Amino acid sequence: MKIKCTLFIASFFVIGNFSSCKKKPPLHKNFTIQNCQKDTLIKVEGLLGFKPAKAIYLKIQGNIDDSIHISLTSIGHDMGPFFVALPKGKIDTVLKSEIYEDDYNLVYKHKNAKSGILNCEIISLLASQDTVVIK
């Protein structure tokens, strides 16, 4: 009886380990910056969920009346995988890098911008996954 009980309990651990091996879907987080005349900091949590590094894409679309800065920075640090200065006008750009931590800040600095809207999408994948289609 003890052997059957032990095998029954062990089967849950085996099934649980195999079910966790499934490929996890990419993580999408969308943010809209509507008030482009104010600097904005958005806390982005849970990008990894588990280690190791992940590939990360930052997709920025919109229209702005003056140049701006956007960065993704590690919390408590001034640096991160992205820092980009974007010119005025129509913006449609995708940046790619790797991340090593779970939580980041998306930092928007308006410089002299007074009007416009920006849509930012963060997509993260395991570094071992092959491709991501960004439309």
mmCIF file of C-alpha atoms in Angstrom:
data_model
loop_
_atom_site.group_PDB
_atom_site.id
_atom_site.type_symbol
_atom_site.label_atom_id
_atom_site.label_comp_id
_atom_site.label_asym_id
_atom_site.label_seq_id
_atom_site.Cartn_x
_atom_site.Cartn_y
_atom_site.Cartn_z
ATOM 1 C CA MET A 1 0.000 0.000 0.000
ATOM 2 C CA LYS A 2 2.864 2.382 0.829
ATOM 3 C CA ILE A 3 4.419 1.781 -2.591
ATOM 4 C CA LYS A 4 1.148 2.558 -4.422
ATOM 5 C CA CYS A 5 0.701 5.735 -2.383
ATOM 6 C CA THR A 6 4.279 6.817 -3.072
ATOM 7 C CA LEU A 7 3.902 6.165 -6.812
ATOM 8 C CA PHE A 8 0.602 8.048 -6.862
ATOM 9 C CA ILE A 9 2.160 11.116 -5.190
ATOM 10 C CA ALA A 10 5.302 10.904 -7.369
ATOM 11 C CA SER A 11 3.141 10.906 -10.517
ATOM 12 C CA PHE A 12 1.832 14.380 -9.622
ATOM 13 C CA PHE A 13 5.396 15.717 -9.471
ATOM 14 C CA VAL A 14 6.281 14.145 -12.837
ATOM 15 C CA ILE A 15 3.102 15.445 -14.526
ATOM 16 C CA GLY A 16 3.645 18.878 -12.984
ATOM 17 C CA ASN A 17 7.216 19.051 -14.280
ATOM 18 C CA PHE A 18 6.219 18.076 -17.821
ATOM 19 C CA SER A 19 3.348 20.560 -17.915
ATOM 20 C CA SER A 20 5.720 23.399 -16.928
ATOM 21 C CA CYS A 21 7.969 22.593 -19.922
ATOM 22 C CA LYS A 22 5.435 24.008 -22.369
ATOM 23 C CA LYS A 23 6.525 27.082 -24.271
ATOM 24 C CA LYS A 24 5.188 30.139 -22.505
ATOM 25 C CA PRO A 25 3.476 32.702 -24.729
ATOM 26 C CA PRO A 26 5.084 36.113 -25.236
ATOM 27 C CA LEU A 27 4.227 38.733 -22.672
ATOM 28 C CA HIS A 28 2.556 41.849 -24.091
ATOM 29 C CA LYS A 29 2.150 45.083 -22.189
ATOM 30 C CA ASN A 30 0.600 48.131 -23.833
ATOM 31 C CA PHE A 31 0.888 51.721 -22.661
ATOM 32 C CA THR A 32 -0.456 54.941 -24.154
ATOM 33 C CA ILE A 33 1.124 58.295 -23.413
ATOM 34 C CA GLN A 34 -1.624 60.827 -24.081
ATOM 35 C CA ASN A 35 -0.286 63.877 -22.260
ATOM 36 C CA CYS A 36 2.903 64.397 -24.230
ATOM 37 C CA GLN A 37 3.823 67.654 -22.509
ATOM 38 C CA LYS A 38 4.657 65.935 -19.196
ATOM 39 C CA ASP A 39 7.481 63.570 -18.337
ATOM 40 C CA THR A 40 6.024 60.169 -17.499
ATOM 41 C CA LEU A 41 7.316 57.127 -15.611
ATOM 42 C CA ILE A 42 5.417 53.838 -15.973
ATOM 43 C CA LYS A 43 6.331 50.845 -13.814
ATOM 44 C CA VAL A 44 6.522 47.673 -15.932
ATOM 45 C CA GLU A 45 6.430 44.572 -13.730
ATOM 46 C CA GLY A 46 6.826 40.878 -14.402
ATOM 47 C CA LEU A 47 8.625 40.919 -17.743
ATOM 48 C CA LEU A 48 10.531 37.703 -17.066
ATOM 49 C CA GLY A 49 8.517 35.662 -14.632
ATOM 50 C CA PHE A 50 11.454 33.227 -14.564
ATOM 51 C CA LYS A 51 15.148 33.312 -15.464
ATOM 52 C CA PRO A 52 17.332 33.400 -17.698
ATOM 53 C CA ALA A 53 17.417 36.381 -20.040
ATOM 54 C CA LYS A 54 14.600 37.175 -22.413
ATOM 55 C CA ALA A 55 14.505 38.901 -25.751
ATOM 56 C CA ILE A 56 12.453 42.079 -25.519
ATOM 57 C CA TYR A 57 10.906 44.264 -28.173
ATOM 58 C CA LEU A 58 9.760 47.829 -27.643
ATOM 59 C CA LYS A 59 7.354 48.973 -30.343
ATOM 60 C CA ILE A 60 6.595 52.721 -30.425
ATOM 61 C CA GLN A 61 3.940 54.254 -32.682
ATOM 62 C CA GLY A 62 2.334 57.658 -32.788
ATOM 63 C CA ASN A 63 2.786 61.249 -33.793
ATOM 64 C CA ILE A 64 4.529 63.981 -31.826
ATOM 65 C CA ASP A 65 5.208 67.686 -32.433
ATOM 66 C CA ASP A 66 8.832 67.742 -31.154
ATOM 67 C CA SER A 67 11.660 65.338 -30.366
ATOM 68 C CA ILE A 68 11.415 63.144 -27.251
ATOM 69 C CA HIS A 69 13.364 60.529 -25.258
ATOM 70 C CA ILE A 70 12.040 57.104 -24.286
ATOM 71 C CA SER A 71 13.942 54.599 -22.179
ATOM 72 C CA LEU A 72 13.379 51.325 -20.413
ATOM 73 C CA THR A 73 15.475 51.359 -17.234
ATOM 74 C CA SER A 74 16.118 48.921 -14.413
ATOM 75 C CA ILE A 75 14.340 49.987 -11.233
ATOM 76 C CA GLY A 76 16.832 51.784 -9.022
ATOM 77 C CA HIS A 77 19.249 52.352 -11.922
ATOM 78 C CA ASP A 78 19.598 54.912 -14.691
ATOM 79 C CA MET A 79 20.423 52.312 -17.308
ATOM 80 C CA GLY A 80 18.498 49.567 -19.024
ATOM 81 C CA PRO A 81 18.172 47.803 -22.363
ATOM 82 C CA PHE A 82 16.764 50.821 -24.237
ATOM 83 C CA PHE A 83 17.346 54.528 -24.569
ATOM 84 C CA VAL A 84 16.169 56.224 -27.748
ATOM 85 C CA ALA A 85 15.770 59.807 -28.899
ATOM 86 C CA LEU A 86 12.947 60.129 -31.430
ATOM 87 C CA PRO A 87 12.413 63.066 -33.809
ATOM 88 C CA LYS A 88 9.172 64.971 -34.258
ATOM 89 C CA GLY A 89 6.570 63.688 -36.688
ATOM 90 C CA LYS A 90 5.171 60.225 -37.308
ATOM 91 C CA ILE A 91 6.850 57.501 -35.251
ATOM 92 C CA ASP A 92 6.737 53.798 -36.087
ATOM 93 C CA THR A 93 9.778 51.992 -34.705
ATOM 94 C CA VAL A 94 10.690 48.677 -33.104
ATOM 95 C CA LEU A 95 13.718 48.202 -30.851
ATOM 96 C CA LYS A 96 15.128 44.831 -29.736
ATOM 97 C CA SER A 97 17.384 43.903 -26.828
ATOM 98 C CA GLU A 98 17.666 41.434 -23.929
ATOM 99 C CA ILE A 99 16.574 41.865 -20.320
ATOM 100 C CA TYR A 100 17.810 40.193 -17.168
ATOM 101 C CA GLU A 101 15.478 41.500 -14.462
ATOM 102 C CA ASP A 102 11.745 41.227 -13.828
ATOM 103 C CA ASP A 103 10.784 44.863 -13.257
ATOM 104 C CA TYR A 104 11.606 47.994 -15.245
ATOM 105 C CA ASN A 105 10.477 51.591 -15.653
ATOM 106 C CA LEU A 106 9.336 52.941 -18.998
ATOM 107 C CA VAL A 107 10.490 56.572 -18.920
ATOM 108 C CA TYR A 108 9.129 59.217 -21.309
ATOM 109 C CA LYS A 109 10.854 62.628 -21.379
ATOM 110 C CA HIS A 110 8.972 65.258 -23.344
ATOM 111 C CA LYS A 111 11.834 67.738 -23.867
ATOM 112 C CA ASN A 112 9.819 70.426 -25.758
ATOM 113 C CA ALA A 113 6.905 68.324 -27.016
ATOM 114 C CA LYS A 114 3.483 69.849 -26.430
ATOM 115 C CA SER A 115 1.058 67.592 -28.313
ATOM 116 C CA GLY A 116 0.740 64.093 -29.683
ATOM 117 C CA ILE A 117 -0.019 60.546 -28.632
ATOM 118 C CA LEU A 118 2.370 57.612 -28.348
ATOM 119 C CA ASN A 119 1.470 53.942 -28.087
ATOM 120 C CA CYS A 120 4.181 51.748 -26.587
ATOM 121 C CA GLU A 121 4.029 47.962 -26.660
ATOM 122 C CA ILE A 122 6.492 45.764 -24.821
ATOM 123 C CA ILE A 123 6.804 42.178 -26.027
ATOM 124 C CA SER A 124 9.083 39.756 -24.216
ATOM 125 C CA LEU A 125 10.097 36.244 -25.239
ATOM 126 C CA LEU A 126 12.441 33.636 -23.880
ATOM 127 C CA ALA A 127 15.813 34.230 -25.509
ATOM 128 C CA SER A 128 15.652 30.650 -26.833
ATOM 129 C CA GLN A 129 12.404 31.207 -28.756
ATOM 130 C CA ASP A 130 12.923 31.603 -32.460
ATOM 131 C CA THR A 131 10.908 34.504 -33.826
ATOM 132 C CA VAL A 132 8.260 37.055 -33.100
ATOM 133 C CA VAL A 133 6.046 38.684 -35.708
ATOM 134 C CA ILE A 134 5.485 42.366 -35.042
ATOM 135 C CA LYS A 135 2.933 43.985 -37.335
#
